[in-house]
XYZ file of C-alpha atoms in Angstrom:
729
model
C -0.060 0.103 -0.049
C 0.979 3.634 -0.460
C -0.170 6.926 0.695
C -3.072 8.400 -1.213
C -1.471 10.951 -3.632
C -3.207 14.252 -4.034
C -5.663 14.809 -6.869
C -3.845 16.452 -9.930
C -5.512 19.590 -11.578
C -6.731 18.586 -15.128
C -5.018 20.463 -17.690
C -7.453 21.981 -20.301
C -5.621 23.699 -22.918
C -5.687 22.762 -26.616
C -3.438 19.865 -27.998
C -0.825 20.157 -30.570
C -1.750 20.083 -34.175
C -1.710 16.654 -35.839
C 1.062 17.661 -38.308
C 3.346 18.378 -35.190
C 2.470 15.310 -33.415
C 3.052 13.239 -36.627
C 6.402 14.762 -37.371
C 7.527 14.315 -33.692
C 6.589 10.595 -33.947
C 8.115 10.044 -37.246
C 11.481 11.830 -36.229
C 11.533 9.778 -33.255
C 10.827 6.517 -35.210
C 12.656 7.118 -38.361
C 14.454 3.766 -38.567
C 11.398 1.883 -37.647
C 9.348 3.579 -40.412
C 12.241 3.358 -43.158
C 14.372 0.712 -44.478
C 18.016 0.842 -45.074
C 18.953 0.482 -48.812
C 22.005 0.836 -50.944
C 22.196 4.152 -53.044
C 25.425 3.130 -54.772
C 28.673 1.989 -53.352
C 29.800 2.764 -50.727
C 26.752 4.960 -49.780
C 23.821 3.598 -47.735
C 20.727 5.682 -46.881
C 17.252 5.447 -45.667
C 14.087 5.088 -47.831
C 10.370 4.893 -46.854
C 9.122 1.402 -46.617
C 6.250 2.384 -48.919
C 8.232 3.310 -52.098
C 5.720 5.744 -53.514
C 5.393 7.887 -50.544
C 5.418 11.565 -51.462
C 5.763 14.581 -49.001
C 4.871 18.097 -50.108
C 7.437 20.818 -49.593
C 6.179 22.041 -46.253
C 6.142 18.438 -44.672
C 9.600 17.700 -46.225
C 11.158 20.760 -44.864
C 9.619 20.580 -41.525
C 10.569 16.901 -41.269
C 14.317 17.509 -41.934
C 14.439 20.413 -39.604
C 12.971 18.254 -36.762
C 15.343 15.542 -37.309
C 18.187 17.942 -37.454
C 16.885 19.678 -34.234
C 17.029 16.348 -32.471
C 20.637 15.836 -33.697
C 19.572 12.529 -35.218
C 20.859 13.488 -38.844
C 23.847 12.010 -40.634
C 24.539 10.926 -44.346
C 22.217 7.764 -43.883
C 19.143 9.832 -42.613
C 19.884 12.670 -45.423
C 19.700 10.129 -48.157
C 15.771 10.057 -47.379
C 15.560 13.427 -49.161
C 17.523 12.329 -51.971
C 14.614 12.194 -54.537
C 13.144 15.680 -55.134
C 10.032 13.898 -56.779
C 9.250 12.527 -53.416
C 10.673 15.040 -50.834
C 10.535 18.459 -52.041
C 12.918 20.864 -50.488
C 13.609 24.665 -50.995
C 14.975 25.663 -47.735
C 17.528 23.401 -45.873
C 18.891 23.985 -42.360
C 21.823 21.802 -41.315
C 23.637 23.728 -38.957
C 25.930 21.865 -36.598
C 24.782 18.516 -37.961
C 27.084 15.353 -38.707
C 26.848 15.117 -42.114
C 29.708 14.960 -44.698
C 30.120 15.711 -48.464
C 28.500 12.314 -49.399
C 25.301 13.234 -47.486
C 25.164 16.736 -49.136
C 25.204 15.127 -52.421
C 21.593 13.699 -51.512
C 20.428 17.423 -51.851
C 21.949 18.296 -55.127
C 18.907 17.491 -56.998
C 16.784 20.123 -55.198
C 16.394 23.830 -56.371
C 17.325 25.138 -53.146
C 16.923 28.699 -52.423
C 17.977 28.748 -48.637
C 20.950 26.733 -47.356
C 22.263 26.933 -43.835
C 25.483 24.950 -43.821
C 27.198 26.537 -40.765
C 29.188 24.935 -38.213
C 29.474 21.589 -40.326
C 32.532 19.881 -38.702
C 33.127 17.562 -41.509
C 32.331 19.686 -44.486
C 34.510 22.272 -46.115
C 33.872 24.938 -48.698
C 35.476 22.813 -51.176
C 33.354 19.920 -50.057
C 30.187 21.881 -50.484
C 30.902 22.821 -53.943
C 31.841 19.295 -54.930
C 28.564 18.134 -53.590
C 26.247 20.408 -55.373
C 28.217 20.506 -58.564
C 27.911 23.291 -61.195
C 24.117 23.782 -61.088
C 22.974 22.716 -57.463
C 23.277 26.168 -56.081
C 22.154 28.344 -59.169
C 18.824 29.328 -57.351
C 20.269 29.913 -54.036
C 19.372 33.326 -52.424
C 20.353 32.744 -48.902
C 23.434 31.035 -47.962
C 25.104 30.478 -44.550
C 28.753 28.928 -44.530
C 29.654 30.420 -41.366
C 32.390 28.446 -39.180
C 33.268 26.547 -42.459
C 36.825 25.961 -43.619
C 37.704 26.433 -47.164
C 39.138 23.036 -47.922
C 39.825 19.870 -45.938
C 43.394 19.472 -46.918
C 46.197 19.717 -44.427
C 47.565 22.948 -46.246
C 45.770 25.816 -48.106
C 47.441 27.874 -50.785
C 46.160 31.437 -51.720
C 45.448 29.956 -55.292
C 43.273 27.263 -53.944
C 41.387 29.665 -51.673
C 41.101 32.298 -54.457
C 39.752 29.487 -56.902
C 37.205 28.196 -54.622
C 35.774 31.523 -53.658
C 35.384 32.588 -57.091
C 33.845 29.397 -57.893
C 31.141 29.834 -55.253
C 30.535 33.418 -56.571
C 30.014 32.171 -60.009
C 27.469 29.349 -59.114
C 25.460 31.528 -56.834
C 24.692 34.549 -59.228
C 21.180 34.960 -57.423
C 22.515 35.220 -54.059
C 21.039 37.843 -51.884
C 21.906 36.777 -48.405
C 25.443 35.598 -47.443
C 26.744 34.659 -44.052
C 30.706 34.082 -43.661
C 30.845 34.612 -40.026
C 33.983 33.183 -38.354
C 34.551 31.264 -41.794
C 38.032 30.017 -42.432
C 38.177 32.281 -45.389
C 39.864 35.749 -46.066
C 37.058 38.259 -45.718
C 38.768 41.034 -48.160
C 38.719 38.231 -50.922
C 35.046 37.381 -50.291
C 34.030 41.074 -50.475
C 35.945 41.528 -53.710
C 34.663 38.447 -55.267
C 30.885 39.128 -54.463
C 30.798 42.585 -55.709
C 28.952 41.504 -58.911
C 26.357 39.642 -56.936
C 23.225 41.337 -55.770
C 23.656 41.201 -52.224
C 21.230 42.675 -49.834
C 22.595 41.074 -46.624
C 26.108 40.494 -45.607
C 27.062 39.047 -42.385
C 30.723 38.922 -41.285
C 30.643 38.497 -37.856
C 33.952 37.921 -35.839
C 36.134 37.674 -38.884
C 39.958 38.053 -38.332
C 40.320 40.745 -41.180
C 41.475 44.186 -40.255
C 38.553 46.440 -41.416
C 41.026 49.212 -42.533
C 39.478 52.559 -43.778
C 40.011 51.301 -47.357
C 37.976 48.058 -46.773
C 35.246 49.480 -44.743
C 34.725 52.731 -46.481
C 35.531 51.602 -49.904
C 35.137 47.959 -50.570
C 31.993 47.596 -48.363
C 30.616 50.766 -49.355
C 30.274 49.755 -53.121
C 27.656 47.024 -52.251
C 24.999 49.413 -53.455
C 22.085 47.250 -52.991
C 23.063 46.133 -49.242
C 20.228 46.676 -46.812
C 21.623 44.458 -44.086
C 25.417 44.654 -42.781
C 26.581 42.735 -39.742
C 30.256 43.557 -38.753
C 29.853 42.661 -35.207
C 32.569 41.284 -33.159
C 32.565 38.823 -29.941
C 34.367 40.916 -27.337
C 34.435 37.903 -24.898
C 35.813 35.421 -27.350
C 39.399 34.018 -26.875
C 40.203 35.085 -30.244
C 39.171 38.847 -30.072
C 39.815 41.163 -33.059
C 38.487 44.827 -32.517
C 38.092 47.265 -35.395
C 39.757 50.677 -34.758
C 37.496 53.204 -33.272
C 38.703 55.877 -35.920
C 37.602 53.366 -38.774
C 34.128 52.913 -37.590
C 33.288 56.456 -36.571
C 34.390 57.434 -40.066
C 32.100 54.749 -41.563
C 29.037 55.712 -39.302
C 29.574 59.394 -40.105
C 29.433 58.682 -44.000
C 26.467 60.261 -45.858
C 23.980 57.558 -47.411
C 24.740 59.088 -50.780
C 28.263 58.096 -50.503
C 28.029 54.675 -48.660
C 25.465 52.016 -48.558
C 22.435 54.116 -49.625
C 19.741 51.426 -49.160
C 21.077 50.205 -45.675
C 18.095 49.607 -43.186
C 19.841 47.372 -40.662
C 23.493 47.510 -39.073
C 24.952 45.256 -36.559
C 28.255 46.477 -34.688
C 27.835 44.496 -31.619
C 30.977 43.806 -29.488
C 32.578 46.881 -31.023
C 33.013 48.733 -27.566
C 35.293 51.914 -28.791
C 32.559 53.339 -31.128
C 31.467 56.679 -29.861
C 27.910 57.471 -29.166
C 28.023 60.679 -31.161
C 29.145 58.928 -34.317
C 26.197 56.358 -33.842
C 23.890 59.488 -33.531
C 25.037 61.161 -36.855
C 24.395 57.623 -38.454
C 20.838 57.356 -36.765
C 19.991 60.906 -37.715
C 21.198 60.792 -41.239
C 19.474 57.497 -42.126
C 15.817 57.673 -41.150
C 15.082 54.468 -43.014
C 17.144 52.235 -40.545
C 14.875 49.631 -38.836
C 17.610 47.694 -36.804
C 20.694 48.482 -34.769
C 22.805 45.489 -33.278
C 24.432 47.119 -30.056
C 25.091 43.876 -27.937
C 28.171 43.813 -25.848
C 28.376 47.679 -26.232
C 26.887 50.528 -23.872
C 25.542 52.142 -26.807
C 22.375 50.434 -26.296
C 21.831 52.609 -23.202
C 21.685 55.712 -25.498
C 18.733 57.864 -24.428
C 17.654 58.441 -28.095
C 17.301 54.660 -28.344
C 15.791 53.929 -25.047
C 13.718 57.152 -23.679
C 10.504 57.458 -25.649
C 10.399 60.934 -24.469
C 13.665 61.956 -26.136
C 13.151 64.207 -29.259
C 14.860 61.833 -31.613
C 13.279 58.543 -30.260
C 12.006 56.380 -32.937
C 9.711 53.598 -31.574
C 9.808 51.524 -35.003
C 13.598 50.724 -34.651
C 14.549 47.387 -32.964
C 17.804 47.240 -31.072
C 19.753 44.310 -29.425
C 21.470 44.944 -26.367
C 21.312 44.470 -22.318
C 19.507 47.582 -21.278
C 15.800 46.637 -21.773
C 13.826 43.467 -22.155
C 12.725 44.292 -25.672
C 16.561 44.682 -26.471
C 17.350 41.338 -24.871
C 14.593 39.518 -26.573
C 15.586 40.777 -30.002
C 19.022 39.514 -29.309
C 17.960 36.081 -28.363
C 15.856 36.019 -31.596
C 18.604 37.025 -33.726
C 21.830 35.537 -32.260
C 20.997 31.851 -32.137
C 24.311 30.810 -33.281
C 26.542 33.101 -31.018
C 26.704 31.336 -27.599
C 28.628 34.136 -25.765
C 26.034 36.684 -26.780
C 23.211 34.171 -25.743
C 25.000 33.731 -22.191
C 25.192 37.418 -21.715
C 21.695 38.079 -22.793
C 20.134 35.275 -20.693
C 22.003 36.536 -17.597
C 20.396 40.040 -18.335
C 17.177 38.560 -18.841
C 17.079 36.774 -15.526
C 17.517 40.094 -13.688
C 14.499 41.401 -15.633
C 11.978 38.565 -15.261
C 11.799 38.318 -11.193
C 8.382 39.924 -10.961
C 6.279 38.806 -14.004
C 2.685 39.010 -13.831
C 1.771 36.982 -16.933
C 3.292 34.251 -18.901
C 5.762 35.296 -21.691
C 5.676 32.506 -24.165
C 7.880 34.070 -26.769
C 10.608 34.670 -24.028
C 10.231 31.133 -22.825
C 10.814 29.782 -26.094
C 13.750 31.786 -26.703
C 15.212 30.404 -23.587
C 14.492 26.924 -24.476
C 15.833 27.173 -27.773
C 19.187 28.571 -26.566
C 19.571 25.754 -23.910
C 18.697 23.085 -26.484
C 21.305 24.433 -29.079
C 24.104 24.688 -26.476
C 23.664 21.725 -24.001
C 27.314 21.475 -23.152
C 27.637 25.458 -22.355
C 27.650 25.571 -18.655
C 26.949 29.511 -18.787
C 23.905 29.212 -21.103
C 22.629 26.162 -19.179
C 23.271 27.914 -15.711
C 21.749 31.313 -16.982
C 18.957 29.577 -19.054
C 17.642 27.358 -16.173
C 17.487 30.380 -13.929
C 15.343 32.219 -16.423
C 13.028 29.212 -16.876
C 12.612 29.264 -13.127
C 11.367 33.028 -13.506
C 8.999 32.244 -16.569
C 7.411 29.072 -15.124
C 7.143 29.761 -11.424
C 3.847 29.741 -9.344
C 0.677 30.427 -11.428
C 2.782 31.671 -14.469
C 2.825 28.084 -15.601
C -0.967 27.963 -15.685
C -0.678 30.046 -19.066
C 1.905 27.727 -20.647
C 0.692 24.762 -22.765
C 1.432 21.241 -21.170
C 3.474 20.306 -24.293
C 5.688 23.438 -23.953
C 6.226 22.554 -20.229
C 7.253 19.122 -21.151
C 9.936 20.536 -23.351
C 11.082 22.832 -20.507
C 11.372 19.741 -18.228
C 13.348 17.788 -20.789
C 15.721 20.551 -21.131
C 16.085 20.942 -17.512
C 16.718 17.223 -17.250
C 19.321 17.284 -19.874
C 21.161 20.020 -17.938
C 21.144 18.156 -14.730
C 22.510 15.011 -16.688
C 25.384 17.100 -18.364
C 26.534 18.859 -15.336
C 25.931 16.465 -12.192
C 28.787 18.333 -10.247
C 27.350 21.802 -10.566
C 25.382 22.374 -7.321
C 23.798 25.783 -8.402
C 22.726 24.478 -11.816
C 21.153 21.386 -10.001
C 19.286 23.717 -7.872
C 18.227 25.887 -10.534
C 16.779 22.962 -12.252
C 14.871 21.236 -9.259
C 13.432 24.843 -8.519
C 11.836 24.649 -12.089
C 10.526 21.126 -11.282
C 9.054 21.865 -8.068
C 5.910 23.394 -9.489
C 2.552 22.071 -8.618
C 1.336 22.290 -12.354
C 4.389 20.626 -13.696
C 4.411 17.803 -11.221
C 0.714 16.751 -11.530
C -0.259 17.805 -15.091
C 2.854 17.637 -17.172
C 4.166 14.274 -18.935
C 7.780 13.538 -18.791
C 10.203 10.840 -17.971
C 9.394 10.516 -14.174
C 11.928 7.645 -13.678
C 14.675 9.884 -15.111
C 13.653 13.043 -13.045
C 13.351 10.757 -9.980
C 16.765 9.346 -10.308
C 18.311 12.772 -10.886
C 16.694 14.396 -7.826
C 17.691 11.475 -5.835
C 21.172 11.783 -6.911
C 21.108 15.449 -5.579
C 19.614 14.158 -2.325
C 22.547 11.776 -2.056
C 25.312 13.876 -3.158
C 24.696 17.357 -1.538
C 24.435 18.511 2.016
C 22.768 21.920 1.711
C 19.500 21.457 3.431
C 17.531 23.663 1.446
C 18.403 21.645 -1.586
C 17.882 18.367 0.017
C 14.364 19.586 0.996
C 13.701 20.554 -2.421
C 14.803 17.377 -3.893
C 12.821 15.479 -1.318
C 9.576 17.038 -2.044
C 9.793 16.573 -5.964
C 10.912 12.937 -5.470
C 8.053 12.158 -3.031
C 5.331 13.232 -5.628
C 7.266 11.674 -8.772
C 7.636 8.246 -7.065
C 3.848 7.897 -7.034
C 3.751 8.139 -10.778
C 6.328 5.283 -11.401
C 5.298 1.737 -12.365
C 6.297 -0.893 -9.837
C 9.217 -1.915 -12.060
C 10.384 1.564 -12.259
C 10.221 1.973 -8.540
C 12.567 -1.244 -8.256
C 14.981 0.507 -10.622
C 14.999 3.568 -8.596
C 15.182 2.048 -5.178
C 18.846 0.724 -5.253
C 20.537 -0.169 -2.159
C 22.544 3.218 -2.154
C 19.120 5.022 -2.311
C 17.506 3.020 0.366
C 20.727 3.579 2.556
C 20.661 7.335 1.952
C 16.967 7.656 2.829
C 17.429 5.792 6.083
C 20.523 7.955 6.894
C 18.579 11.095 6.394
C 15.617 9.822 8.521
C 17.836 8.677 11.144
C 19.786 11.993 11.298
C 16.550 13.933 11.705
C 15.273 11.446 14.278
C 18.399 12.058 16.218
C 17.806 15.779 16.005
C 13.955 15.369 17.066
C 13.401 17.473 14.093
C 9.947 16.937 12.434
C 10.335 18.971 9.306
C 9.776 18.732 5.699
C 12.959 16.722 4.911
C 11.955 13.939 7.431
C 8.276 13.793 6.114
C 9.275 13.583 2.413
C 11.981 11.026 2.915
C 9.629 8.762 4.938
C 6.945 9.483 2.207
C 9.480 8.477 -0.464
C 10.667 5.163 1.340
C 6.889 4.181 1.887
C 6.171 4.246 -1.701
C 9.382 2.537 -2.815
C 8.609 -0.430 -0.545
C 5.169 -0.705 -1.915
C 4.813 -4.283 -3.375
C 8.461 -4.702 -3.743
C 9.796 -7.521 -1.641
C 13.439 -6.701 -2.760
C 13.313 -3.214 -1.386
C 11.570 -4.305 1.798
C 14.273 -6.682 2.415
C 16.844 -3.989 1.777
C 15.129 -1.840 4.299
C 15.268 -4.556 6.934
C 18.941 -5.448 6.175
C 19.904 -1.799 6.190
C 18.693 -1.290 9.841
C 15.188 0.182 8.874
C 13.269 -1.902 11.252
C 15.166 -0.767 14.470
C 15.146 2.655 13.195
C 11.464 2.810 12.717
C 10.907 1.320 16.014
C 12.849 4.144 17.560
C 10.720 6.647 15.654
C 7.604 5.094 16.765
C 8.691 5.304 20.233
C 10.100 8.846 20.348
C 7.367 10.714 18.003
C 4.297 9.283 19.713
C 2.514 12.556 19.475
C 3.135 13.143 15.527
C 0.392 11.432 13.638
C 2.057 12.034 10.146
C 5.305 10.494 11.247
C 3.529 7.505 13.008
C 1.352 6.840 9.666
C 4.324 6.913 7.451
C 6.387 4.472 9.607
C 3.459 2.076 10.008
C 2.864 2.461 6.178
C 6.283 1.139 5.544
C 6.126 -1.619 8.059
C 2.744 -2.601 6.636
C 4.368 -3.058 3.146
C 7.123 -5.216 4.992
C 4.415 -7.219 6.606
C 3.041 -7.969 3.155
C 6.062 -9.973 2.313
C 5.581 -13.409 4.186
C 9.231 -14.154 4.422
C 9.962 -10.952 6.441
C 7.053 -11.158 8.973
C 9.255 -13.025 11.607
C 11.513 -9.981 11.519
C 8.748 -8.041 12.646
C 7.655 -10.346 15.682
C 9.301 -7.995 18.222
C 7.631 -7.470 21.624
C 8.305 -3.695 21.547
C 6.662 -3.412 18.324
C 3.786 -5.384 19.223
C 3.345 -3.263 22.460
C 3.288 -0.101 20.134
C 0.871 -1.584 17.686
C -1.408 -2.697 20.778
C -1.484 0.855 21.803
C -1.929 2.246 18.119
C -5.186 0.032 17.657
C -7.036 2.414 19.824
C -5.740 5.738 18.532
C -8.281 8.318 17.723
C -6.449 9.199 14.396
C -8.151 6.672 12.404
C -5.232 6.660 9.659
C -2.667 5.772 12.463
C -5.141 2.922 13.863
C -5.891 1.804 10.250
C -2.134 1.097 9.323
C -1.590 -0.354 12.783
C -4.422 -2.700 12.122
C -2.927 -3.607 8.876
C 0.265 -4.845 10.403
C -1.693 -6.799 13.167
C -4.070 -8.592 10.652
C -1.031 -9.739 8.515
C 0.828 -10.942 11.521
C -2.100 -12.800 13.262
C -3.447 -13.886 10.109
C -0.195 -15.825 9.401
C -0.404 -19.520 10.369
C 3.041 -19.513 12.077
C 3.206 -20.151 15.965
C 2.741 -17.265 18.191
C 5.063 -16.912 21.123
C 5.041 -13.234 21.829
C 4.200 -11.444 25.125
C 0.646 -10.312 23.975
C -1.532 -13.243 23.163
C -2.749 -13.689 19.426
C -6.422 -14.062 20.886
C -6.079 -10.517 22.400
C -4.930 -8.951 19.139
C -7.790 -10.895 17.429
C -10.551 -9.485 19.831
C -9.164 -5.790 19.752
C -8.610 -5.816 15.942
C -12.119 -6.960 15.383
C -13.754 -4.453 17.679
C -11.665 -1.383 16.236
C -12.704 -2.136 12.596
C -16.330 -2.376 13.588
C -15.902 1.331 15.180
C -14.894 2.735 12.015
C -18.082 2.119 10.255
C -18.695 4.237 7.159
C -15.654 6.443 7.416
C -15.745 9.215 4.753
C -12.211 9.961 4.201
C -9.795 8.521 1.972
C -6.902 6.480 3.716
C -4.559 4.617 1.170
C -3.908 4.153 -2.404
C -3.565 0.526 -3.867
C -1.981 -0.512 -7.021
C -2.975 -4.281 -6.538
C -5.467 -5.926 -4.116
C -3.438 -9.201 -4.184
C -2.030 -8.949 -0.643
C -5.566 -7.841 0.841
C -7.222 -10.824 -1.107
C -4.651 -13.216 0.349
C -5.423 -11.919 3.780
C -9.030 -12.259 3.030
C -8.715 -16.098 2.829
C -6.931 -16.537 6.153
C -8.410 -18.513 8.868
C -8.465 -15.698 11.474
C -11.806 -13.685 11.283
C -10.397 -10.454 12.477
C -7.806 -10.285 9.662
C -10.654 -11.180 7.279
C -12.780 -8.278 8.584
C -10.012 -5.799 8.251
C -9.259 -6.958 4.737
C -13.070 -6.960 3.834
C -13.466 -3.327 5.292
C -10.393 -2.292 3.265
C -11.893 -3.534 0.003
C -15.274 -1.929 0.933
C -13.826 1.411 1.770
C -11.631 1.592 -1.360
C -14.481 0.395 -3.832
C -16.948 2.701 -2.208
C -14.874 5.740 -2.332
C -13.447 5.196 -5.988
C -15.478 2.654 -7.707
C -14.400 3.885 -11.112
C -10.748 2.679 -10.113
C -11.078 -0.097 -7.748
C -14.002 -2.209 -8.959
C -12.521 -3.230 -12.313
C -9.282 -3.883 -10.317
C -11.123 -6.054 -7.743
C -12.748 -8.170 -10.799
C -9.512 -8.378 -12.816
C -7.761 -9.761 -9.900
C -10.368 -12.502 -9.094
C -11.637 -10.667 -5.960
C -15.321 -11.277 -6.738
C -14.686 -15.127 -6.783
C -12.615 -14.778 -3.609
C -15.483 -12.904 -1.787
C -17.958 -15.743 -2.827
C -15.722 -18.263 -1.385
C -15.363 -16.139 1.911
C -19.275 -15.848 2.135
C -19.571 -19.867 1.796
C -16.937 -20.098 4.773
C -17.502 -20.817 8.479
C -16.177 -17.487 9.580
C -19.017 -15.525 7.854
C -21.601 -18.006 9.501
C -19.974 -17.070 12.935
C -19.309 -13.428 12.496
C -22.342 -11.809 10.789
C -20.355 -8.464 10.329
C -17.757 -10.064 8.100
C -20.744 -11.419 6.125
C -22.370 -7.895 5.814
C -19.145 -6.269 4.643
C -18.392 -8.901 1.916
C -22.005 -8.859 0.587
C -21.662 -4.679 0.454
C -18.598 -5.110 -1.699
C -20.474 -7.331 -4.083
C -23.375 -4.847 -4.209
C -20.856 -1.856 -5.115
C -19.227 -4.037 -7.739
C -22.677 -4.945 -9.251
C -23.732 -1.143 -9.126
C -20.785 -0.163 -10.833
C -21.245 -2.785 -13.631
C -24.775 -1.589 -14.067
C -23.927 2.207 -14.084
C -21.433 1.343 -16.923
C -24.088 0.132 -19.256
């Protein structure tokens, strides 16, 4: 038996779309839904089991992106998209994926207009050109090759680089948006080569070229069609290159007629030496500008950008920075591939989200994305988990869809798994978990979460942290199957729980930690003889006997101690270990306890012990217990409260067939009480476990003839079962 869990609040928000659910299932079960076939030596790849399967463009692109987001893409999976007549692609996102030149060849037949090939560890620019051939990139309008090397050879000559860059320019004549951030290429060569391409957006984040006056003012300035220019830096990178302040000031002070006349978006983040006066000249002279990137600078604090009462303030311009929540949000949206930016922005976001009154779903999604994209970044996980707590705590979670909360918890569990030694991160994550709605309404891996919180309980000594871990585990353990409880309840876990309980008992401290650890142990011993044996072997019986003697006035402590001993008593082989005069004396006293819950569990232990056919040699006679138990159960009558939750009635049905009439009465009353209070749950369970047949056998036995109260209770149970069956028609 286990303590009755609290009733969860029913989530009432709308479900995900059918397409989202289907794509999630397919991406998780890709190899079950597909077959592995040869695509020409030595290449293998997946194909749909039904050969004539066709996915439209939206489904194809969403499926590929979903697989990539889950980091389940390789050359083998990419071959699923090799036939453009079956899976149609225009936009492809492969950032940070584990693909090679061979896998990219699967995409060569598609007429791609967008390709994100950034951060591919096993692909160079040379590989990219080889995979797509002369015509594969002809219709490309948006290309991201950030963080790519030029070629994969051990050395690179200027001639090779020059040839490859010019070849890329020749094959992408419709290119409008180019990103060469942190790429292993010579920036000046790229700018010179792509002057003839009608670029509208150019991103050269953190390149190592010195943007001299000539390059910045002359070469970049000649891109007459350019609308977006990103020449930002990472001021906190271990490789830091900062452009000279004079160069930037001259660039910003150029008139639109002389330099980049169509520019509407400029990112100079990380360039800390730029003067506010120069930025103001740029701002005043270009009323068409709609975006300024100013992260990692103090320029984002300028009054003409933040004070809506300023004479030059323009509400329609978006800014990235740390000064306002709007700036931070814009940065999180734009800088998904810049981890140092994300870390700083998340840290600032935490400071600005302490006192939210409403759920901020967009903000939550950006935080989740950042943590998902950089699972091994301690800074992002630390700041992100702190933000998640601010965004989901208390009633804020009520306004968030359960599917999104599931995603949040999965991210949190991943962080706890990756950084088990980081105490503050573990604490952040547990604070997110310790949320009533999340713990009761949200579906996630309860066993994994329980193992991680138990790990914290074992590993850390901070009392506040241990208290949080115990509260979470005490709720989650009720959601585990019996098999999962057996997995969680290792000897080391049981030892730790016993140690904590012993420490608190020694301190005579009736606090949350003591109550919750006892609750966990009660649940873990339910219907698990192995864990009950571990409990006894690790000194649990002596400890609980001491607790029952020491905490006589604490009903909750008594109830939870007796609940564990009840579970132990259900294991026939362990009953002799409970035959102790001191325990029986305590049980004798507890049978008449005015708190019916304490009396109920004491009666359960007594019923199991006296119902056993083993010889009785204890100080208090079996007959005395039999008499008191019978009278005690009769006094309960129609008790209206709920006492206990059962996963199975097998131990109760076994006791119902004993020869001791008092043990039978306690078992029958237990069946009656649970079936009467929750017939929808317990009547089917009673029938499926053969309880109806057992009741009929008991009614035919001698004890029902001699003890009419036992007969009345058994007949009442059968009437409840029949009424439930009739109501279901």
